[in-house]
PDB file of N, CA, C and O in Angstrom:
ATOM      1  N   ASP A   1       0.849  -1.036  -0.089  1.00 79.00           N
ATOM      2  CA  ASP A   1       0.084   0.107   0.002  1.00 79.00           C
ATOM      3  C   ASP A   1       0.984   1.269  -0.141  1.00 79.00           C
ATOM      4  O   ASP A   1       1.656   1.473   0.932  1.00 79.00           O
ATOM      5  N   LEU A   2       0.876   2.042  -1.060  1.00 91.00           N
ATOM      6  CA  LEU A   2       1.482   3.157  -1.217  1.00 91.00           C
ATOM      7  C   LEU A   2       1.564   4.318  -0.102  1.00 91.00           C
ATOM      8  O   LEU A   2       2.499   5.086   0.223  1.00 91.00           O
ATOM      9  N   LYS A   3       0.094   4.518   0.570  1.00 89.00           N
ATOM     10  CA  LYS A   3       0.113   5.277   1.433  1.00 89.00           C
ATOM     11  C   LYS A   3       0.700   5.025   2.816  1.00 89.00           C
ATOM     12  O   LYS A   3       1.425   5.847   3.501  1.00 89.00           O
ATOM     13  N   LEU A   4       0.742   3.721   2.984  1.00 88.00           N
ATOM     14  CA  LEU A   4       1.408   3.090   4.274  1.00 88.00           C
ATOM     15  C   LEU A   4       2.929   3.148   4.114  1.00 88.00           C
ATOM     16  O   LEU A   4       3.594   3.634   5.033  1.00 88.00           O
ATOM     17  N   GLU A   5       3.377   2.936   2.834  1.00 89.00           N
ATOM     18  CA  GLU A   5       4.774   3.129   2.867  1.00 89.00           C
ATOM     19  C   GLU A   5       5.246   4.636   2.746  1.00 89.00           C
ATOM     20  O   GLU A   5       6.443   4.770   3.410  1.00 89.00           O
ATOM     21  N   GLY A   6       4.479   5.664   2.299  1.00 93.00           N
ATOM     22  CA  GLY A   6       4.715   6.909   2.537  1.00 93.00           C
ATOM     23  C   GLY A   6       4.687   7.283   4.009  1.00 93.00           C
ATOM     24  O   GLY A   6       5.639   8.212   4.359  1.00 93.00           O
ATOM     25  N   GLN A   7       3.899   6.842   4.877  1.00 93.00           N
ATOM     26  CA  GLN A   7       3.800   6.936   6.290  1.00 93.00           C
ATOM     27  C   GLN A   7       4.924   6.508   6.888  1.00 93.00           C
ATOM     28  O   GLN A   7       5.577   7.328   7.838  1.00 93.00           O
ATOM     29  N   ILE A   8       5.497   5.410   6.571  1.00 94.00           N
ATOM     30  CA  ILE A   8       6.851   4.767   7.218  1.00 94.00           C
ATOM     31  C   ILE A   8       7.986   5.724   6.948  1.00 94.00           C
ATOM     32  O   ILE A   8       8.814   6.130   7.610  1.00 94.00           O
ATOM     33  N   ARG A   9       8.070   6.186   5.644  1.00 95.00           N
ATOM     34  CA  ARG A   9       9.297   6.848   5.227  1.00 95.00           C
ATOM     35  C   ARG A   9       9.075   8.234   5.694  1.00 95.00           C
ATOM     36  O   ARG A   9      10.203   8.746   6.227  1.00 95.00           O
ATOM     37  N   ASP A  10       7.974   8.845   5.889  1.00 96.00           N
ATOM     38  CA  ASP A  10       7.823  10.089   6.434  1.00 96.00           C
ATOM     39  C   ASP A  10       8.229  10.189   8.259  1.00 96.00           C
ATOM     40  O   ASP A  10       8.770  10.758   8.733  1.00 96.00           O
ATOM     41  N   PHE A  11       7.835   9.084   8.761  1.00 96.00           N
ATOM     42  CA  PHE A  11       8.091   8.912  10.305  1.00 96.00           C
ATOM     43  C   PHE A  11       9.568   8.504  10.297  1.00 96.00           C
ATOM     44  O   PHE A  11      10.366   9.296  11.272  1.00 96.00           O
ATOM     45  N   ILE A  12      10.294   7.880   9.588  1.00 96.00           N
ATOM     46  CA  ILE A  12      11.703   7.540   9.557  1.00 96.00           C
ATOM     47  C   ILE A  12      12.407   8.697   9.274  1.00 96.00           C
ATOM     48  O   ILE A  12      13.426   9.228  10.163  1.00 96.00           O
ATOM     49  N   ARG A  13      11.974   9.627   8.354  1.00 97.00           N
ATOM     50  CA  ARG A  13      12.612  11.032   8.079  1.00 97.00           C
ATOM     51  C   ARG A  13      12.588  11.998   9.355  1.00 97.00           C
ATOM     52  O   ARG A  13      13.485  12.586   9.858  1.00 97.00           O
ATOM     53  N   LYS A  14      11.254  11.840  10.170  1.00 97.00           N
ATOM     54  CA  LYS A  14      11.283  12.844  11.020  1.00 97.00           C
ATOM     55  C   LYS A  14      12.127  12.390  12.189  1.00 97.00           C
ATOM     56  O   LYS A  14      12.723  13.058  13.081  1.00 97.00           O
ATOM     57  N   VAL A  15      12.117  11.200  12.504  1.00 97.00           N
ATOM     58  CA  VAL A  15      13.102  10.486  13.341  1.00 97.00           C
ATOM     59  C   VAL A  15      14.494  10.997  13.238  1.00 97.00           C
ATOM     60  O   VAL A  15      15.262  11.584  14.159  1.00 97.00           O
ATOM     61  N   GLN A  16      14.933  10.953  11.904  1.00 96.00           N
ATOM     62  CA  GLN A  16      16.222  11.042  11.528  1.00 96.00           C
ATOM     63  C   GLN A  16      16.509  12.648  11.698  1.00 96.00           C
ATOM     64  O   GLN A  16      17.644  13.091  12.139  1.00 96.00           O
ATOM     65  N   ASP A  17      15.581  13.552  11.473  1.00 97.00           N
ATOM     66  CA  ASP A  17      15.741  14.883  11.591  1.00 97.00           C
ATOM     67  C   ASP A  17      15.796  15.078  13.285  1.00 97.00           C
ATOM     68  O   ASP A  17      16.694  16.058  13.489  1.00 97.00           O
ATOM     69  N   LEU A  18      15.165  14.447  14.191  1.00 97.00           N
ATOM     70  CA  LEU A  18      15.274  14.514  15.496  1.00 97.00           C
ATOM     71  C   LEU A  18      16.483  14.307  16.012  1.00 97.00           C
ATOM     72  O   LEU A  18      17.260  14.888  16.783  1.00 97.00           O
ATOM     73  N   ARG A  19      17.178  13.147  15.297  1.00 96.00           N
ATOM     74  CA  ARG A  19      18.561  12.708  15.750  1.00 96.00           C
ATOM     75  C   ARG A  19      19.692  13.754  15.530  1.00 96.00           C
ATOM     76  O   ARG A  19      20.571  13.938  16.271  1.00 96.00           O
ATOM     77  N   LYS A  20      19.477  14.452  14.198  1.00 96.00           N
ATOM     78  CA  LYS A  20      20.178  15.523  14.043  1.00 96.00           C
ATOM     79  C   LYS A  20      20.105  16.556  14.743  1.00 96.00           C
ATOM     80  O   LYS A  20      21.295  17.139  15.185  1.00 96.00           O
ATOM     81  N   GLU A  21      18.973  17.062  15.208  1.00 97.00           N
ATOM     82  CA  GLU A  21      18.569  18.186  16.121  1.00 97.00           C
ATOM     83  C   GLU A  21      19.615  17.892  17.140  1.00 97.00           C
ATOM     84  O   GLU A  21      19.853  18.972  18.133  1.00 97.00           O
ATOM     85  N   ALA A  22      19.158  16.655  17.776  1.00 96.00           N
ATOM     86  CA  ALA A  22      20.186  16.318  19.229  1.00 96.00           C
ATOM     87  C   ALA A  22      21.504  15.985  18.974  1.00 96.00           C
ATOM     88  O   ALA A  22      22.029  15.731  20.087  1.00 96.00           O
ATOM     89  N   ASN A  23      22.032  16.291  17.898  1.00 96.00           N
ATOM     90  CA  ASN A  23      23.460  15.986  17.478  1.00 96.00           C
ATOM     91  C   ASN A  23      24.021  14.657  17.870  1.00 96.00           C
ATOM     92  O   ASN A  23      25.195  14.352  18.600  1.00 96.00           O
ATOM     93  N   LEU A  24      23.083  13.765  17.675  1.00 95.00           N
ATOM     94  CA  LEU A  24      23.415  12.106  17.755  1.00 95.00           C
ATOM     95  C   LEU A  24      24.038  11.610  16.593  1.00 95.00           C
ATOM     96  O   LEU A  24      23.779  12.015  15.433  1.00 95.00           O
ATOM     97  N   THR A  25      25.037  10.802  16.777  1.00 91.00           N
ATOM     98  CA  THR A  25      25.744  10.210  15.414  1.00 91.00           C
ATOM     99  C   THR A  25      24.930   9.016  15.023  1.00 91.00           C
ATOM    100  O   THR A  25      23.964   8.352  15.797  1.00 91.00           O
ATOM    101  N   VAL A  26      25.304   8.332  13.834  1.00 87.00           N
ATOM    102  CA  VAL A  26      24.627   7.396  13.467  1.00 87.00           C
ATOM    103  C   VAL A  26      24.701   6.096  14.177  1.00 87.00           C
ATOM    104  O   VAL A  26      23.944   5.276  14.388  1.00 87.00           O
ATOM    105  N   SER A  27      25.990   6.148  15.127  1.00 90.00           N
ATOM    106  CA  SER A  27      26.254   5.098  15.868  1.00 90.00           C
ATOM    107  C   SER A  27      25.723   5.047  17.114  1.00 90.00           C
ATOM    108  O   SER A  27      25.713   4.051  17.917  1.00 90.00           O
ATOM    109  N   ASP A  28      25.025   6.154  17.472  1.00 94.00           N
ATOM    110  CA  ASP A  28      24.344   6.206  18.747  1.00 94.00           C
ATOM    111  C   ASP A  28      22.850   5.371  18.764  1.00 94.00           C
ATOM    112  O   ASP A  28      22.268   5.614  17.760  1.00 94.00           O
ATOM    113  N   THR A  29      22.812   4.743  19.805  1.00 94.00           N
ATOM    114  CA  THR A  29      21.614   3.948  19.863  1.00 94.00           C
ATOM    115  C   THR A  29      20.533   4.776  20.618  1.00 94.00           C
ATOM    116  O   THR A  29      20.623   5.385  21.569  1.00 94.00           O
ATOM    117  N   ILE A  30      19.175   4.711  20.132  1.00 97.00           N
ATOM    118  CA  ILE A  30      18.199   5.651  20.636  1.00 97.00           C
ATOM    119  C   ILE A  30      16.911   4.888  21.245  1.00 97.00           C
ATOM    120  O   ILE A  30      16.804   3.661  20.590  1.00 97.00           O
ATOM    121  N   ARG A  31      15.964   5.428  21.791  1.00 97.00           N
ATOM    122  CA  ARG A  31      14.681   5.085  22.022  1.00 97.00           C
ATOM    123  C   ARG A  31      13.708   6.143  21.433  1.00 97.00           C
ATOM    124  O   ARG A  31      14.059   7.152  21.450  1.00 97.00           O
ATOM    125  N   VAL A  32      12.874   5.766  20.622  1.00 97.00           N
ATOM    126  CA  VAL A  32      12.029   6.561  19.832  1.00 97.00           C
ATOM    127  C   VAL A  32      10.564   6.510  20.672  1.00 97.00           C
ATOM    128  O   VAL A  32      10.104   5.544  21.091  1.00 97.00           O
ATOM    129  N   VAL A  33      10.088   7.592  21.157  1.00 98.00           N
ATOM    130  CA  VAL A  33       8.764   8.013  21.581  1.00 98.00           C
ATOM    131  C   VAL A  33       7.923   8.654  20.625  1.00 98.00           C
ATOM    132  O   VAL A  33       8.351   9.485  19.973  1.00 98.00           O
ATOM    133  N   PHE A  34       6.816   8.057  20.221  1.00 97.00           N
ATOM    134  CA  PHE A  34       5.823   8.472  19.231  1.00 97.00           C
ATOM    135  C   PHE A  34       4.508   8.869  19.769  1.00 97.00           C
ATOM    136  O   PHE A  34       4.054   8.230  20.714  1.00 97.00           O
ATOM    137  N   PRO A  35       3.815   9.748  19.302  1.00 97.00           N
ATOM    138  CA  PRO A  35       2.466  10.259  19.713  1.00 97.00           C
ATOM    139  C   PRO A  35       1.577   8.964  19.536  1.00 97.00           C
ATOM    140  O   PRO A  35       1.459   8.305  18.562  1.00 97.00           O
ATOM    141  N   SER A  36       0.780   8.666  20.608  1.00 96.00           N
ATOM    142  CA  SER A  36      -0.007   7.680  20.525  1.00 96.00           C
ATOM    143  C   SER A  36      -1.312   7.869  19.945  1.00 96.00           C
ATOM    144  O   SER A  36      -2.299   8.442  20.543  1.00 96.00           O
ATOM    145  N   THR A  37      -1.501   7.653  18.796  1.00 95.00           N
ATOM    146  CA  THR A  37      -2.727   7.860  17.932  1.00 95.00           C
ATOM    147  C   THR A  37      -3.143   6.454  17.303  1.00 95.00           C
ATOM    148  O   THR A  37      -2.304   5.439  17.309  1.00 95.00           O
ATOM    149  N   GLU A  38      -4.423   6.405  16.954  1.00 94.00           N
ATOM    150  CA  GLU A  38      -4.757   4.933  16.358  1.00 94.00           C
ATOM    151  C   GLU A  38      -3.962   4.652  15.217  1.00 94.00           C
ATOM    152  O   GLU A  38      -3.371   3.468  14.871  1.00 94.00           O
ATOM    153  N   GLU A  39      -3.664   5.716  14.360  1.00 91.00           N
ATOM    154  CA  GLU A  39      -2.886   5.451  13.019  1.00 91.00           C
ATOM    155  C   GLU A  39      -1.410   5.101  13.479  1.00 91.00           C
ATOM    156  O   GLU A  39      -0.884   4.098  13.024  1.00 91.00           O
ATOM    157  N   ASN A  40      -0.955   5.944  14.289  1.00 93.00           N
ATOM    158  CA  ASN A  40       0.458   5.643  14.787  1.00 93.00           C
ATOM    159  C   ASN A  40       0.543   4.280  15.399  1.00 93.00           C
ATOM    160  O   ASN A  40       1.682   3.345  15.137  1.00 93.00           O
ATOM    161  N   ASN A  41      -0.241   3.847  16.204  1.00 94.00           N
ATOM    162  CA  ASN A  41      -0.228   2.705  16.986  1.00 94.00           C
ATOM    163  C   ASN A  41      -0.304   1.445  15.813  1.00 94.00           C
ATOM    164  O   ASN A  41       0.345   0.405  16.092  1.00 94.00           O
ATOM    165  N   THR A  42      -1.152   1.534  14.778  1.00 91.00           N
ATOM    166  CA  THR A  42      -1.288   0.556  13.761  1.00 91.00           C
ATOM    167  C   THR A  42      -0.072   0.459  13.083  1.00 91.00           C
ATOM    168  O   THR A  42       0.365  -0.688  12.823  1.00 91.00           O
ATOM    169  N   LEU A  43       0.540   1.563  12.676  1.00 93.00           N
ATOM    170  CA  LEU A  43       1.905   1.639  11.900  1.00 93.00           C
ATOM    171  C   LEU A  43       3.029   0.983  12.624  1.00 93.00           C
ATOM    172  O   LEU A  43       3.486   0.207  12.303  1.00 93.00           O
ATOM    173  N   MET A  44       3.163   1.217  13.966  1.00 95.00           N
ATOM    174  CA  MET A  44       4.253   0.634  14.837  1.00 95.00           C
ATOM    175  C   MET A  44       3.784  -0.848  15.207  1.00 95.00           C
ATOM    176  O   MET A  44       4.837  -1.699  15.127  1.00 95.00           O
ATOM    177  N   ALA A  45       2.785  -1.219  15.222  1.00 94.00           N
ATOM    178  CA  ALA A  45       2.338  -2.750  15.411  1.00 94.00           C
ATOM    179  C   ALA A  45       3.009  -3.461  14.379  1.00 94.00           C
ATOM    180  O   ALA A  45       3.389  -4.531  14.331  1.00 94.00           O
ATOM    181  N   LYS A  46       2.823  -2.839  13.064  1.00 93.00           N
ATOM    182  CA  LYS A  46       3.134  -3.604  11.769  1.00 93.00           C
ATOM    183  C   LYS A  46       4.439  -3.498  11.394  1.00 93.00           C
ATOM    184  O   LYS A  46       5.034  -4.414  11.086  1.00 93.00           O
ATOM    185  N   PHE A  47       5.149  -2.349  11.816  1.00 95.00           N
ATOM    186  CA  PHE A  47       6.477  -2.139  11.265  1.00 95.00           C
ATOM    187  C   PHE A  47       7.475  -1.549  12.153  1.00 95.00           C
ATOM    188  O   PHE A  47       8.696  -1.050  11.625  1.00 95.00           O
ATOM    189  N   SER A  48       7.345  -1.679  13.471  1.00 95.00           N
ATOM    190  CA  SER A  48       8.329  -1.279  14.364  1.00 95.00           C
ATOM    191  C   SER A  48       9.815  -1.968  14.127  1.00 95.00           C
ATOM    192  O   SER A  48      10.774  -1.312  14.536  1.00 95.00           O
ATOM    193  N   ASP A  49       9.844  -3.161  13.949  1.00 96.00           N
ATOM    194  CA  ASP A  49      11.052  -3.784  13.752  1.00 96.00           C
ATOM    195  C   ASP A  49      11.803  -3.233  12.465  1.00 96.00           C
ATOM    196  O   ASP A  49      13.138  -2.988  12.679  1.00 96.00           O
ATOM    197  N   ALA A  50      11.229  -3.054  11.681  1.00 95.00           N
ATOM    198  CA  ALA A  50      11.829  -2.343  10.312  1.00 95.00           C
ATOM    199  C   ALA A  50      12.254  -1.041  10.670  1.00 95.00           C
ATOM    200  O   ALA A  50      13.156  -0.505  10.394  1.00 95.00           O
ATOM    201  N   ILE A  51      11.516  -0.318  11.212  1.00 96.00           N
ATOM    202  CA  ILE A  51      11.705   1.236  11.685  1.00 96.00           C
ATOM    203  C   ILE A  51      13.088   1.108  12.727  1.00 96.00           C
ATOM    204  O   ILE A  51      13.868   2.020  12.419  1.00 96.00           O
ATOM    205  N   LYS A  52      12.814   0.424  13.500  1.00 96.00           N
ATOM    206  CA  LYS A  52      14.060   0.160  14.451  1.00 96.00           C
ATOM    207  C   LYS A  52      15.384  -0.098  13.854  1.00 96.00           C
ATOM    208  O   LYS A  52      16.303   0.549  14.190  1.00 96.00           O
ATOM    209  N   ASN A  53      15.385  -0.881  12.768  1.00 95.00           N
ATOM    210  CA  ASN A  53      16.459  -1.197  12.097  1.00 95.00           C
ATOM    211  C   ASN A  53      17.158   0.013  11.320  1.00 95.00           C
ATOM    212  O   ASN A  53      18.288   0.253  11.361  1.00 95.00           O
ATOM    213  N   LYS A  54      16.264   0.637  10.696  1.00 95.00           N
ATOM    214  CA  LYS A  54      16.470   2.177   9.902  1.00 95.00           C
ATOM    215  C   LYS A  54      16.968   2.924  10.746  1.00 95.00           C
ATOM    216  O   LYS A  54      17.934   3.835  10.284  1.00 95.00           O
ATOM    217  N   VAL A  55      16.733   3.188  11.952  1.00 95.00           N
ATOM    218  CA  VAL A  55      16.858   4.412  12.863  1.00 95.00           C
ATOM    219  C   VAL A  55      17.968   4.111  13.862  1.00 95.00           C
ATOM    220  O   VAL A  55      18.080   4.979  14.814  1.00 95.00           O
ATOM    221  N   SER A  56      18.365   2.802  14.134  1.00 94.00           N
ATOM    222  CA  SER A  56      19.033   2.416  15.096  1.00 94.00           C
ATOM    223  C   SER A  56      18.481   2.555  16.577  1.00 94.00           C
ATOM    224  O   SER A  56      19.333   2.970  17.447  1.00 94.00           O
ATOM    225  N   ALA A  57      17.273   2.067  16.646  1.00 97.00           N
ATOM    226  CA  ALA A  57      16.701   2.323  17.960  1.00 97.00           C
ATOM    227  C   ALA A  57      16.488   1.084  18.560  1.00 97.00           C
ATOM    228  O   ALA A  57      16.381   0.005  17.837  1.00 97.00           O
ATOM    229  N   VAL A  58      16.510   0.758  19.843  1.00 96.00           N
ATOM    230  CA  VAL A  58      16.469  -0.394  20.588  1.00 96.00           C
ATOM    231  C   VAL A  58      14.849  -0.485  21.084  1.00 96.00           C
ATOM    232  O   VAL A  58      14.531  -1.722  21.376  1.00 96.00           O
ATOM    233  N   GLU A  59      14.272   0.401  21.087  1.00 96.00           N
ATOM    234  CA  GLU A  59      12.852   0.529  21.432  1.00 96.00           C
ATOM    235  C   GLU A  59      12.151   1.658  20.809  1.00 96.00           C
ATOM    236  O   GLU A  59      12.531   2.644  20.756  1.00 96.00           O
ATOM    237  N   ILE A  60      10.946   1.196  20.532  1.00 97.00           N
ATOM    238  CA  ILE A  60       9.858   2.473  20.178  1.00 97.00           C
ATOM    239  C   ILE A  60       8.496   2.144  21.058  1.00 97.00           C
ATOM    240  O   ILE A  60       7.974   1.146  21.163  1.00 97.00           O
ATOM    241  N   ILE A  61       8.337   3.389  21.814  1.00 97.00           N
ATOM    242  CA  ILE A  61       7.293   3.166  22.618  1.00 97.00           C
ATOM    243  C   ILE A  61       6.229   4.489  22.208  1.00 97.00           C
ATOM    244  O   ILE A  61       6.413   5.663  21.835  1.00 97.00           O
ATOM    245  N   ALA A  62       4.998   4.175  23.013  1.00 96.00           N
ATOM    246  CA  ALA A  62       3.936   5.178  22.736  1.00 96.00           C
ATOM    247  C   ALA A  62       4.192   6.154  23.738  1.00 96.00           C
ATOM    248  O   ALA A  62       4.406   6.068  24.920  1.00 96.00           O
ATOM    249  N   GLY A  63       3.792   7.377  23.268  1.00 96.00           N
ATOM    250  CA  GLY A  63       3.879   8.567  24.552  1.00 96.00           C
ATOM    251  C   GLY A  63       3.309   9.726  24.009  1.00 96.00           C
ATOM    252  O   GLY A  63       2.122   9.626  23.291  1.00 96.00           O
ATOM    253  N   ASP A  64       3.597  10.967  24.316  1.00 96.00           N
ATOM    254  CA  ASP A  64       2.495  12.012  24.016  1.00 96.00           C
ATOM    255  C   ASP A  64       3.164  12.821  22.812  1.00 96.00           C
ATOM    256  O   ASP A  64       2.365  13.428  22.053  1.00 96.00           O
ATOM    257  N   THR A  65       4.601  12.948  22.633  1.00 96.00           N
ATOM    258  CA  THR A  65       5.033  13.696  21.431  1.00 96.00           C
ATOM    259  C   THR A  65       6.160  12.942  20.660  1.00 96.00           C
ATOM    260  O   THR A  65       6.705  11.853  21.667  1.00 96.00           O
ATOM    261  N   LEU A  66       6.655  13.089  19.715  1.00 97.00           N
ATOM    262  CA  LEU A  66       7.461  12.444  18.906  1.00 97.00           C
ATOM    263  C   LEU A  66       8.800  12.867  19.457  1.00 97.00           C
ATOM    264  O   LEU A  66       9.156  14.212  19.364  1.00 97.00           O
ATOM    265  N   ARG A  67       9.822  12.053  19.912  1.00 97.00           N
ATOM    266  CA  ARG A  67      11.023  12.450  20.377  1.00 97.00           C
ATOM    267  C   ARG A  67      11.965  11.213  20.288  1.00 97.00           C
ATOM    268  O   ARG A  67      11.624  10.089  20.414  1.00 97.00           O
ATOM    269  N   VAL A  68      13.283  11.453  20.336  1.00 97.00           N
ATOM    270  CA  VAL A  68      14.309  10.488  20.602  1.00 97.00           C
ATOM    271  C   VAL A  68      15.001  10.698  21.745  1.00 97.00           C
ATOM    272  O   VAL A  68      15.287  11.805  22.171  1.00 97.00           O
ATOM    273  N   GLU A  69      15.469   9.711  22.311  1.00 96.00           N
ATOM    274  CA  GLU A  69      16.326   9.689  23.572  1.00 96.00           C
ATOM    275  C   GLU A  69      17.235   8.703  23.541  1.00 96.00           C
ATOM    276  O   GLU A  69      17.271   7.631  22.985  1.00 96.00           O
ATOM    277  N   LYS A  70      18.670   9.050  23.715  1.00 96.00           N
ATOM    278  CA  LYS A  70      19.775   8.366  23.618  1.00 96.00           C
ATOM    279  C   LYS A  70      19.721   7.404  24.843  1.00 96.00           C
ATOM    280  O   LYS A  70      19.536   7.625  25.807  1.00 96.00           O
ATOM    281  N   VAL A  71      20.046   5.996  24.418  1.00 95.00           N
ATOM    282  CA  VAL A  71      20.132   5.120  25.214  1.00 95.00           C
ATOM    283  C   VAL A  71      21.754   4.763  25.541  1.00 95.00           C
ATOM    284  O   VAL A  71      22.503   4.642  24.616  1.00 95.00           O
ATOM    285  N   ASN A  72      22.203   4.741  26.706  1.00 80.00           N
ATOM    286  CA  ASN A  72      23.611   4.733  27.090  1.00 80.00           C
ATOM    287  C   ASN A  72      23.841   3.225  26.982  1.00 80.00           C
ATOM    288  O   ASN A  72      23.513   2.289  27.219  1.00 80.00           O
TER     289      ASN A  72
END
């Protein structure tokens, strides 16, 4: 589904932008917190493993706003 693929790419781009703003390197491992909406929850249920691989995240969790947290 093209719409779904676009949503995944957009989400990954936003996470990568947040990494850059936080001065994190590609080798830094992160936790991604995403806004808990029905659409986002469905997206993460289906594609969280692929997204984690793309953005070097150890965890993707629901929260209030989209943010990245460096994992030590």
